[in-house]
Amino acid sequence: MDSITLQRIEKLHPSVRDEVKKIIAECDEALTGRAKVRITQGLRTFDEQNELYAQGRTKPGKKVTNAKGGQSIHNYGFAVDICLSIDGKTANWGTTKDWDNDKVADWYECVKIFARHGWDWGGNWKTFKDLPHFEKKNSNNKPYNWRELLQNKKDSSGYVIL
């Protein structure tokens, strides 16, 4: 696991940090070729979310999110976006390449590992597919509801109390 991924994990909600470390370690162990997992996004502030939301709307670029600040599970530290880091040098978001030649696309090896740990994959969403995105499901095995999280009290570090 690279240092950038570890830094991003340390900013996630405290309740998922160890689990995410375990998931990434399992992915890296399963990927025996040139690819390893890098977290490209974890916790995102409301301001950072609003900047992304403006993209393709009031700022140049293509739309990358339908969520305003407070409406993304990233804003609460329960979501990560990943890429495959090839030879520790090149970021790759392709879902079909089998870098370790085991007849299973590396991306889908990771999708299965996240799912085993109770994480929802944005690639399964019906309308706005978000292939790099994974988010933790709640104790009822459903995605967290941002409206509920927005109302929750926060601890002294600013994380929502579940």
GROMACS .gro file of N, CA and C in nm:
model
  486
    1MET      N    1   0.086  -0.117   0.000
    1MET     CA    2   0.000   0.000   0.000
    1MET      C    3   0.090   0.123   0.000
    2ASP      N    4   0.064   0.214  -0.092
    2ASP     CA    5   0.152   0.331  -0.101
    2ASP      C    6   0.116   0.438   0.002
    3SER      N    7   0.208   0.532   0.022
    3SER     CA    8   0.192   0.634   0.126
    3SER      C    9   0.074   0.727   0.098
    4ILE      N   10   0.046   0.756  -0.028
    4ILE     CA   11  -0.067   0.842  -0.062
    4ILE      C   12  -0.198   0.775  -0.021
    5THR      N   13  -0.211   0.647  -0.050
    5THR     CA   14  -0.330   0.572  -0.010
    5THR      C   15  -0.344   0.571   0.142
    6LEU      N   16  -0.234   0.547   0.213
    6LEU     CA   17  -0.239   0.547   0.360
    6LEU      C   18  -0.280   0.683   0.415
    7GLN      N   19  -0.229   0.790   0.357
    7GLN     CA   20  -0.267   0.926   0.403
    7GLN      C   21  -0.415   0.950   0.383
    8ARG      N   22  -0.468   0.904   0.271
    8ARG     CA   23  -0.611   0.924   0.243
    8ARG      C   24  -0.698   0.838   0.335
    9ILE      N   25  -0.652   0.719   0.366
    9ILE     CA   26  -0.726   0.633   0.460
    9ILE      C   27  -0.733   0.699   0.597
   10GLU      N   28  -0.626   0.760   0.641
   10GLU     CA   29  -0.623   0.822   0.774
   10GLU      C   30  -0.720   0.938   0.789
   11LYS      N   31  -0.772   0.990   0.678
   11LYS     CA   32  -0.871   1.099   0.684
   11LYS      C   33  -1.015   1.048   0.677
   12LEU      N   34  -1.032   0.918   0.647
   12LEU     CA   35  -1.166   0.861   0.642
   12LEU      C   36  -1.228   0.858   0.782
   13HIS      N   37  -1.358   0.830   0.788
   13HIS     CA   38  -1.425   0.816   0.917
   13HIS      C   39  -1.351   0.709   0.998
   14PRO      N   40  -1.323   0.735   1.125
   14PRO     CA   41  -1.247   0.639   1.206
   14PRO      C   42  -1.305   0.497   1.206
   15SER      N   43  -1.436   0.483   1.190
   15SER     CA   44  -1.498   0.351   1.196
   15SER      C   45  -1.467   0.263   1.075
   16VAL      N   46  -1.414   0.320   0.966
   16VAL     CA   47  -1.386   0.240   0.846
   16VAL      C   48  -1.238   0.232   0.811
   17ARG      N   49  -1.154   0.303   0.882
   17ARG     CA   50  -1.012   0.308   0.845
   17ARG      C   51  -0.946   0.171   0.840
   18ASP      N   52  -0.960   0.094   0.947
   18ASP     CA   53  -0.895  -0.039   0.950
   18ASP      C   54  -0.952  -0.130   0.843
   19GLU      N   55  -1.082  -0.121   0.823
   19GLU     CA   56  -1.146  -0.204   0.720
   19GLU      C   57  -1.093  -0.168   0.581
   20VAL      N   58  -1.079  -0.040   0.552
   20VAL     CA   59  -1.030   0.001   0.420
   20VAL      C   60  -0.885  -0.045   0.402
   21LYS      N   61  -0.805  -0.035   0.507
   21LYS     CA   62  -0.667  -0.086   0.497
   21LYS      C   63  -0.668  -0.235   0.462
   22LYS      N   64  -0.757  -0.309   0.527
   22LYS     CA   65  -0.767  -0.454   0.501
   22LYS      C   66  -0.812  -0.479   0.358
   23ILE      N   67  -0.911  -0.404   0.310
   23ILE     CA   68  -0.961  -0.421   0.173
   23ILE      C   69  -0.851  -0.393   0.071
   24ILE      N   70  -0.780  -0.283   0.089
   24ILE     CA   71  -0.674  -0.248  -0.007
   24ILE      C   72  -0.563  -0.352  -0.002
   25ALA      N   73  -0.529  -0.399   0.116
   25ALA     CA   74  -0.426  -0.504   0.128
   25ALA      C   75  -0.472  -0.630   0.056
   26GLU      N   76  -0.600  -0.667   0.071
   26GLU     CA   77  -0.652  -0.785   0.002
   26GLU      C   78  -0.650  -0.766  -0.149
   27CYS      N   79  -0.685  -0.648  -0.194
   27CYS     CA   80  -0.680  -0.619  -0.339
   27CYS      C   81  -0.537  -0.631  -0.389
   28ASP      N   82  -0.444  -0.568  -0.318
   28ASP     CA   83  -0.304  -0.572  -0.361
   28ASP      C   84  -0.249  -0.715  -0.361
   29GLU      N   85  -0.293  -0.795  -0.265
   29GLU     CA   86  -0.250  -0.935  -0.261
   29GLU      C   87  -0.308  -1.014  -0.378
   30ALA      N   88  -0.433  -0.985  -0.413
   30ALA     CA   89  -0.499  -1.055  -0.524
   30ALA      C   90  -0.438  -1.016  -0.659
   31LEU      N   91  -0.391  -0.893  -0.669
   31LEU     CA   92  -0.333  -0.843  -0.793
   31LEU      C   93  -0.185  -0.876  -0.794
   32THR      N   94  -0.151  -0.985  -0.856
   32THR     CA   95  -0.013  -1.035  -0.851
   32THR      C   96   0.073  -0.984  -0.965
   33GLY      N   97   0.018  -0.898  -1.050
   33GLY     CA   98   0.095  -0.844  -1.162
   33GLY      C   99   0.146  -0.705  -1.133
   34ARG      N  100   0.138  -0.619  -1.233
   34ARG     CA  101   0.194  -0.484  -1.226
   34ARG      C  102   0.103  -0.383  -1.157
   35ALA      N  103  -0.023  -0.417  -1.136
   35ALA     CA  104  -0.121  -0.323  -1.080
   35ALA      C  105  -0.134  -0.337  -0.929
   36LYS      N  106  -0.150  -0.222  -0.863
   36LYS     CA  107  -0.185  -0.214  -0.722
   36LYS      C  108  -0.292  -0.107  -0.709
   37VAL      N  109  -0.362  -0.104  -0.598
   37VAL     CA  110  -0.471  -0.008  -0.578
   37VAL      C  111  -0.418   0.119  -0.515
   38ARG      N  112  -0.466   0.232  -0.567
   38ARG     CA  113  -0.439   0.362  -0.504
   38ARG      C  114  -0.574   0.429  -0.480
   39ILE      N  115  -0.592   0.482  -0.362
   39ILE     CA  116  -0.710   0.563  -0.334
   39ILE      C  117  -0.683   0.702  -0.389
   40THR      N  118  -0.771   0.748  -0.478
   40THR     CA  119  -0.754   0.881  -0.538
   40THR      C  120  -0.836   0.986  -0.466
   41GLN      N  121  -0.942   0.943  -0.399
   41GLN     CA  122  -1.026   1.033  -0.320
   41GLN      C  123  -1.079   0.958  -0.200
   42GLY      N  124  -1.086   1.027  -0.089
   42GLY     CA  125  -1.146   0.972   0.031
   42GLY      C  126  -1.239   1.077   0.087
   43LEU      N  127  -1.208   1.125   0.206
   43LEU     CA  128  -1.286   1.231   0.267
   43LEU      C  129  -1.275   1.357   0.183
   44ARG      N  130  -1.388   1.421   0.160
   44ARG     CA  131  -1.393   1.543   0.082
   44ARG      C  132  -1.474   1.646   0.161
   45THR      N  133  -1.423   1.768   0.172
   45THR     CA  134  -1.496   1.873   0.243
   45THR      C  135  -1.618   1.916   0.162
   46PHE      N  136  -1.710   1.984   0.227
   46PHE     CA  137  -1.826   2.037   0.156
   46PHE      C  138  -1.781   2.135   0.048
   47ASP      N  139  -1.681   2.218   0.078
   47ASP     CA  140  -1.629   2.314  -0.022
   47ASP      C  141  -1.568   2.241  -0.142
   48GLU      N  142  -1.491   2.136  -0.117
   48GLU     CA  143  -1.434   2.058  -0.227
   48GLU      C  144  -1.545   1.994  -0.310
   49GLN      N  145  -1.650   1.949  -0.243
   49GLN     CA  146  -1.763   1.888  -0.314
   49GLN      C  147  -1.832   1.992  -0.401
   50ASN      N  148  -1.851   2.112  -0.348
   50ASN     CA  149  -1.916   2.217  -0.426
   50ASN      C  150  -1.833   2.257  -0.548
   51GLU      N  151  -1.701   2.254  -0.534
   51GLU     CA  152  -1.613   2.282  -0.649
   51GLU      C  153  -1.632   2.176  -0.758
   52LEU      N  154  -1.639   2.050  -0.718
   52LEU     CA  155  -1.663   1.943  -0.815
   52LEU      C  156  -1.801   1.956  -0.879
   53TYR      N  157  -1.899   1.992  -0.798
   53TYR     CA  158  -2.035   2.008  -0.850
   53TYR      C  159  -2.042   2.120  -0.953
   54ALA      N  160  -1.965   2.225  -0.934
   54ALA     CA  161  -1.964   2.339  -1.027
   54ALA      C  162  -1.905   2.301  -1.163
   55GLN      N  163  -1.819   2.201  -1.164
   55GLN     CA  164  -1.756   2.158  -1.289
   55GLN      C  165  -1.864   2.111  -1.387
   56GLY      N  166  -1.860   2.167  -1.508
   56GLY     CA  167  -1.959   2.133  -1.610
   56GLY      C  168  -2.089   2.210  -1.594
   57ARG      N  169  -2.098   2.291  -1.490
   57ARG     CA  170  -2.216   2.372  -1.468
   57ARG      C  171  -2.175   2.520  -1.477
   58THR      N  172  -2.112   2.570  -1.372
   58THR     CA  173  -2.068   2.710  -1.373
   58THR      C  174  -1.919   2.723  -1.401
   59LYS      N  175  -1.850   2.610  -1.408
   59LYS     CA  176  -1.706   2.608  -1.438
   59LYS      C  177  -1.682   2.514  -1.555
   60PRO      N  178  -1.572   2.535  -1.628
   60PRO     CA  179  -1.545   2.448  -1.743
   60PRO      C  180  -1.522   2.303  -1.703
   61GLY      N  181  -1.542   2.215  -1.799
   61GLY     CA  182  -1.520   2.073  -1.778
   61GLY      C  183  -1.649   1.996  -1.789
   62LYS      N  184  -1.636   1.864  -1.778
   62LYS     CA  185  -1.756   1.782  -1.785
   62LYS      C  186  -1.805   1.753  -1.644
   63LYS      N  187  -1.934   1.729  -1.631
   63LYS     CA  188  -1.993   1.699  -1.501
   63LYS      C  189  -1.933   1.570  -1.447
   64VAL      N  190  -1.892   1.575  -1.321
   64VAL     CA  191  -1.834   1.456  -1.258
   64VAL      C  192  -1.914   1.410  -1.136
   65THR      N  193  -2.012   1.491  -1.095
   65THR     CA  194  -2.093   1.454  -0.979
   65THR      C  195  -2.229   1.523  -0.987
   66ASN      N  196  -2.327   1.460  -0.929
   66ASN     CA  197  -2.459   1.522  -0.913
   66ASN      C  198  -2.481   1.566  -0.769
   67ALA      N  199  -2.378   1.552  -0.686
   67ALA     CA  200  -2.391   1.581  -0.543
   67ALA      C  201  -2.327   1.715  -0.507
   68LYS      N  202  -2.405   1.799  -0.440
   68LYS     CA  203  -2.351   1.923  -0.383
   68LYS      C  204  -2.287   1.891  -0.249
   69GLY      N  205  -2.221   1.990  -0.191
   69GLY     CA  206  -2.161   1.974  -0.059
   69GLY      C  207  -2.263   1.924   0.042
   70GLY      N  208  -2.229   1.816   0.113
   70GLY     CA  209  -2.317   1.755   0.211
   70GLY      C  210  -2.398   1.641   0.155
   71GLN      N  211  -2.404   1.630   0.020
   71GLN     CA  212  -2.487   1.527  -0.044
   71GLN      C  213  -2.406   1.406  -0.090
   72SER      N  214  -2.277   1.406  -0.067
   72SER     CA  215  -2.192   1.294  -0.108
   72SER      C  216  -2.146   1.218   0.016
   73ILE      N  217  -2.140   1.088   0.003
   73ILE     CA  218  -2.092   1.006   0.115
   73ILE      C  219  -1.944   1.032   0.140
   74HIS      N  220  -1.873   1.084   0.039
   74HIS     CA  221  -1.733   1.127   0.059
   74HIS      C  222  -1.725   1.233   0.169
   75ASN      N  223  -1.827   1.319   0.180
   75ASN     CA  224  -1.826   1.428   0.277
   75ASN      C  225  -1.827   1.379   0.422
   76TYR      N  226  -1.855   1.251   0.441
   76TYR     CA  227  -1.863   1.195   0.575
   76TYR      C  228  -1.755   1.090   0.601
   77GLY      N  229  -1.672   1.067   0.500
   77GLY     CA  230  -1.561   0.973   0.516
   77GLY      C  231  -1.597   0.828   0.499
   78PHE      N  232  -1.710   0.798   0.432
   78PHE     CA  233  -1.753   0.661   0.412
   78PHE      C  234  -1.742   0.616   0.266
   79ALA      N  235  -1.663   0.688   0.185
   79ALA     CA  236  -1.648   0.653   0.043
   79ALA      C  237  -1.504   0.675  -0.001
   80VAL      N  238  -1.464   0.592  -0.096
   80VAL     CA  239  -1.333   0.608  -0.160
   80VAL      C  240  -1.349   0.594  -0.312
   81ASP      N  241  -1.264   0.663  -0.383
   81ASP     CA  242  -1.248   0.642  -0.526
   81ASP      C  243  -1.109   0.583  -0.544
   82ILE      N  244  -1.098   0.490  -0.638
   82ILE     CA  245  -0.969   0.424  -0.659
   82ILE      C  246  -0.926   0.432  -0.805
   83CYS      N  247  -0.800   0.403  -0.825
   83CYS     CA  248  -0.747   0.372  -0.958
   83CYS      C  249  -0.651   0.257  -0.940
   84LEU      N  250  -0.607   0.201  -1.049
   84LEU     CA  251  -0.499   0.102  -1.043
   84LEU      C  252  -0.370   0.175  -1.073
   85SER      N  253  -0.272   0.157  -0.990
   85SER     CA  254  -0.141   0.216  -1.011
   85SER      C  255  -0.053   0.109  -1.076
   86ILE      N  256  -0.010   0.138  -1.198
   86ILE     CA  257   0.066   0.041  -1.275
   86ILE      C  258   0.215   0.068  -1.255
   87ASP      N  259   0.283  -0.031  -1.200
   87ASP     CA  260   0.427  -0.019  -1.168
   87ASP      C  261   0.457   0.100  -1.079
   88GLY      N  262   0.358   0.145  -1.001
   88GLY     CA  263   0.377   0.258  -0.911
   88GLY      C  264   0.396   0.391  -0.982
   89LYS      N  265   0.366   0.395  -1.112
   89LYS     CA  266   0.394   0.516  -1.190
   89LYS      C  267   0.273   0.573  -1.262
   90THR      N  268   0.189   0.487  -1.318
   90THR     CA  269   0.082   0.531  -1.406
   90THR      C  270  -0.053   0.496  -1.347
   91ALA      N  271  -0.142   0.596  -1.339
   91ALA     CA  272  -0.279   0.573  -1.292
   91ALA      C  273  -0.362   0.518  -1.407
   92ASN      N  274  -0.443   0.417  -1.376
   92ASN     CA  275  -0.525   0.353  -1.477
   92ASN      C  276  -0.664   0.329  -1.420
   93TRP      N  277  -0.766   0.372  -1.494
   93TRP     CA  278  -0.905   0.353  -1.452
   93TRP      C  279  -0.976   0.251  -1.540
   94GLY      N  280  -0.901   0.179  -1.622
   94GLY     CA  281  -0.961   0.078  -1.709
   94GLY      C  282  -1.014  -0.039  -1.630
   95THR      N  283  -1.129  -0.088  -1.672
   95THR     CA  284  -1.192  -0.198  -1.597
   95THR      C  285  -1.172  -0.334  -1.663
   96THR      N  286  -1.103  -0.339  -1.776
   96THR     CA  287  -1.093  -0.466  -1.849
   96THR      C  288  -0.954  -0.529  -1.848
   97LYS      N  289  -0.852  -0.455  -1.815
   97LYS     CA  290  -0.715  -0.507  -1.823
   97LYS      C  291  -0.688  -0.609  -1.712
   98ASP      N  292  -0.621  -0.715  -1.751
   98ASP     CA  293  -0.584  -0.823  -1.659
   98ASP      C  294  -0.431  -0.821  -1.647
   99TRP      N  295  -0.380  -0.731  -1.564
   99TRP     CA  296  -0.235  -0.710  -1.552
   99TRP      C  297  -0.163  -0.832  -1.497
  100ASP      N  298  -0.235  -0.917  -1.422
  100ASP     CA  299  -0.168  -1.034  -1.364
  100ASP      C  300  -0.199  -1.164  -1.439
  101ASN      N  301  -0.268  -1.151  -1.553
  101ASN     CA  302  -0.294  -1.265  -1.642
  101ASN      C  303  -0.359  -1.385  -1.573
  102ASP      N  304  -0.453  -1.358  -1.481
  102ASP     CA  305  -0.524  -1.468  -1.415
  102ASP      C  306  -0.664  -1.490  -1.472
  103LYS      N  307  -0.690  -1.429  -1.586
  103LYS     CA  308  -0.817  -1.443  -1.659
  103LYS      C  309  -0.934  -1.368  -1.593
  104VAL      N  310  -0.903  -1.279  -1.497
  104VAL     CA  311  -1.005  -1.194  -1.435
  104VAL      C  312  -0.950  -1.051  -1.439
  105ALA      N  313  -1.030  -0.959  -1.493
  105ALA     CA  314  -0.987  -0.819  -1.497
  105ALA      C  315  -0.954  -0.771  -1.356
  106ASP      N  316  -0.841  -0.707  -1.340
  106ASP     CA  317  -0.796  -0.663  -1.208
  106ASP      C  318  -0.900  -0.576  -1.137
  107TRP      N  319  -0.964  -0.487  -1.214
  107TRP     CA  320  -1.064  -0.398  -1.154
  107TRP      C  321  -1.174  -0.480  -1.087
  108TYR      N  322  -1.220  -0.585  -1.155
  108TYR     CA  323  -1.330  -0.666  -1.101
  108TYR      C  324  -1.286  -0.754  -0.985
  109GLU      N  325  -1.159  -0.786  -0.979
  109GLU     CA  326  -1.109  -0.855  -0.859
  109GLU      C  327  -1.130  -0.764  -0.738
  110CYS      N  328  -1.102  -0.635  -0.755
  110CYS     CA  329  -1.119  -0.538  -0.646
  110CYS      C  330  -1.267  -0.515  -0.614
  111VAL      N  331  -1.351  -0.507  -0.718
  111VAL     CA  332  -1.495  -0.490  -0.697
  111VAL      C  333  -1.548  -0.602  -0.608
  112LYS      N  334  -1.506  -0.725  -0.636
  112LYS     CA  335  -1.553  -0.840  -0.557
  112LYS      C  336  -1.504  -0.832  -0.413
  113ILE      N  337  -1.382  -0.786  -0.392
  113ILE     CA  338  -1.328  -0.776  -0.256
  113ILE      C  339  -1.403  -0.669  -0.177
  114PHE      N  340  -1.425  -0.552  -0.238
  114PHE     CA  341  -1.503  -0.448  -0.170
  114PHE      C  342  -1.642  -0.500  -0.135
  115ALA      N  343  -1.706  -0.570  -0.229
  115ALA     CA  344  -1.842  -0.623  -0.206
  115ALA      C  345  -1.844  -0.721  -0.089
  116ARG      N  346  -1.742  -0.806  -0.081
  116ARG     CA  347  -1.733  -0.903   0.028
  116ARG      C  348  -1.730  -0.834   0.164
  117HIS      N  349  -1.679  -0.712   0.167
  117HIS     CA  350  -1.670  -0.637   0.292
  117HIS      C  351  -1.790  -0.544   0.313
  118GLY      N  352  -1.890  -0.554   0.227
  118GLY     CA  353  -2.011  -0.474   0.247
  118GLY      C  354  -2.004  -0.334   0.191
  119TRP      N  355  -1.933  -0.315   0.083
  119TRP     CA  356  -1.922  -0.184   0.019
  119TRP      C  357  -1.999  -0.186  -0.113
  120ASP      N  358  -2.066  -0.076  -0.141
  120ASP     CA  359  -2.144  -0.060  -0.264
  120ASP      C  360  -2.053   0.000  -0.371
  121TRP      N  361  -2.064  -0.052  -0.493
  121TRP     CA  362  -1.981  -0.004  -0.605
  121TRP      C  363  -2.064   0.088  -0.694
  122GLY      N  364  -2.009   0.205  -0.725
  122GLY     CA  365  -2.076   0.300  -0.813
  122GLY      C  366  -2.100   0.248  -0.954
  123GLY      N  367  -2.029   0.144  -0.994
  123GLY     CA  368  -2.051   0.082  -1.124
  123GLY      C  369  -2.183   0.007  -1.132
  124ASN      N  370  -2.244  -0.022  -1.017
  124ASN     CA  371  -2.373  -0.090  -1.014
  124ASN      C  372  -2.490   0.007  -1.013
  125TRP      N  373  -2.463   0.137  -1.005
  125TRP     CA  374  -2.572   0.234  -0.998
  125TRP      C  375  -2.647   0.238  -1.130
  126LYS      N  376  -2.775   0.266  -1.124
  126LYS     CA  377  -2.861   0.262  -1.242
  126LYS      C  378  -2.840   0.382  -1.336
  127THR      N  379  -2.828   0.501  -1.281
  127THR     CA  380  -2.825   0.619  -1.367
  127THR      C  381  -2.685   0.677  -1.385
  128PHE      N  382  -2.626   0.725  -1.280
  128PHE     CA  383  -2.495   0.791  -1.287
  128PHE      C  384  -2.388   0.691  -1.245
  129LYS      N  385  -2.339   0.614  -1.339
  129LYS     CA  386  -2.237   0.513  -1.306
  129LYS      C  387  -2.107   0.583  -1.268
  130ASP      N  388  -2.047   0.538  -1.158
  130ASP     CA  389  -1.924   0.598  -1.107
  130ASP      C  390  -1.827   0.484  -1.077
  131LEU      N  391  -1.757   0.439  -1.181
  131LEU     CA  392  -1.675   0.318  -1.172
  131LEU      C  393  -1.565   0.323  -1.065
  132PRO      N  394  -1.500   0.438  -1.040
  132PRO     CA  395  -1.395   0.438  -0.936
  132PRO      C  396  -1.447   0.440  -0.793
  133HIS      N  397  -1.579   0.455  -0.774
  133HIS     CA  398  -1.638   0.486  -0.644
  133HIS      C  399  -1.687   0.361  -0.569
  134PHE      N  400  -1.651   0.357  -0.440
  134PHE     CA  401  -1.699   0.253  -0.348
  134PHE      C  402  -1.743   0.323  -0.220
  135GLU      N  403  -1.857   0.281  -0.165
  135GLU     CA  404  -1.901   0.341  -0.038
  135GLU      C  405  -1.952   0.234   0.057
  136LYS      N  406  -1.927   0.259   0.184
  136LYS     CA  407  -1.963   0.166   0.291
  136LYS      C  408  -2.114   0.161   0.306
  137LYS      N  409  -2.166   0.041   0.322
  137LYS     CA  410  -2.308   0.026   0.354
  137LYS      C  411  -2.325   0.034   0.505
  138ASN      N  412  -2.445   0.072   0.548
  138ASN     CA  413  -2.471   0.083   0.692
  138ASN      C  414  -2.501  -0.055   0.752
  139SER      N  415  -2.537  -0.058   0.877
  139SER     CA  416  -2.559  -0.186   0.946
  139SER      C  417  -2.681  -0.261   0.891
  140ASN      N  418  -2.768  -0.193   0.816
  140ASN     CA  419  -2.882  -0.258   0.753
  140ASN      C  420  -2.850  -0.303   0.610
  141ASN      N  421  -2.721  -0.301   0.575
  141ASN     CA  422  -2.673  -0.341   0.442
  141ASN      C  423  -2.730  -0.253   0.331
  142LYS      N  424  -2.753  -0.127   0.363
  142LYS     CA  425  -2.802  -0.029   0.265
  142LYS      C  426  -2.702   0.086   0.261
  143PRO      N  427  -2.697   0.158   0.148
  143PRO     CA  428  -2.607   0.274   0.143
  143PRO      C  429  -2.646   0.377   0.249
  144TYR      N  430  -2.548   0.447   0.303
  144TYR     CA  431  -2.577   0.555   0.397
  144TYR      C  432  -2.660   0.661   0.326
  145ASN      N  433  -2.749   0.725   0.400
  145ASN     CA  434  -2.831   0.832   0.349
  145ASN      C  435  -2.769   0.964   0.393
  146TRP      N  436  -2.728   1.046   0.295
  146TRP     CA  437  -2.660   1.172   0.330
  146TRP      C  438  -2.750   1.265   0.410
  147ARG      N  439  -2.881   1.258   0.386
  147ARG     CA  440  -2.973   1.346   0.461
  147ARG      C  441  -2.969   1.313   0.611
  148GLU      N  442  -2.960   1.184   0.641
  148GLU     CA  443  -2.951   1.143   0.782
  148GLU      C  444  -2.814   1.180   0.840
  149LEU      N  445  -2.707   1.154   0.763
  149LEU     CA  446  -2.573   1.186   0.812
  149LEU      C  447  -2.558   1.335   0.838
  150LEU      N  448  -2.619   1.417   0.753
  150LEU     CA  449  -2.611   1.562   0.766
  150LEU      C  450  -2.669   1.609   0.900
  151GLN      N  451  -2.770   1.534   0.949
  151GLN     CA  452  -2.836   1.570   1.075
  151GLN      C  453  -2.764   1.517   1.199
  152ASN      N  454  -2.677   1.419   1.181
  152ASN     CA  455  -2.608   1.358   1.295
  152ASN      C  456  -2.515   1.457   1.363
  153LYS      N  457  -2.499   1.439   1.493
  153LYS     CA  458  -2.402   1.518   1.568
  153LYS      C  459  -2.262   1.475   1.527
  154LYS      N  460  -2.165   1.562   1.553
  154LYS     CA  461  -2.028   1.533   1.519
  154LYS      C  462  -1.944   1.521   1.646
  155ASP      N  463  -1.838   1.441   1.637
  155ASP     CA  464  -1.746   1.428   1.750
  155ASP      C  465  -1.649   1.546   1.749
  156SER      N  466  -1.557   1.548   1.842
  156SER     CA  467  -1.464   1.661   1.856
  156SER      C  468  -1.371   1.675   1.737
  157SER      N  469  -1.358   1.571   1.655
  157SER     CA  470  -1.274   1.578   1.535
  157SER      C  471  -1.353   1.616   1.410
  158GLY      N  472  -1.485   1.629   1.424
  158GLY     CA  473  -1.569   1.669   1.312
  158GLY      C  474  -1.632   1.554   1.235
  159TYR      N  475  -1.615   1.431   1.282
  159TYR     CA  476  -1.676   1.315   1.216
  159TYR      C  477  -1.815   1.291   1.272
  160VAL      N  478  -1.907   1.248   1.185
  160VAL     CA  479  -2.043   1.221   1.231
  160VAL      C  480  -2.040   1.105   1.331
  161ILE      N  481  -2.128   1.114   1.428
  161ILE     CA  482  -2.145   1.008   1.527
  161ILE      C  483  -2.258   0.919   1.476
  162LEU      N  484  -2.227   0.791   1.465
  162LEU     CA  485  -2.328   0.697   1.414
  162LEU      C  486  -2.412   0.640   1.527
   0.00000   0.00000   0.00000
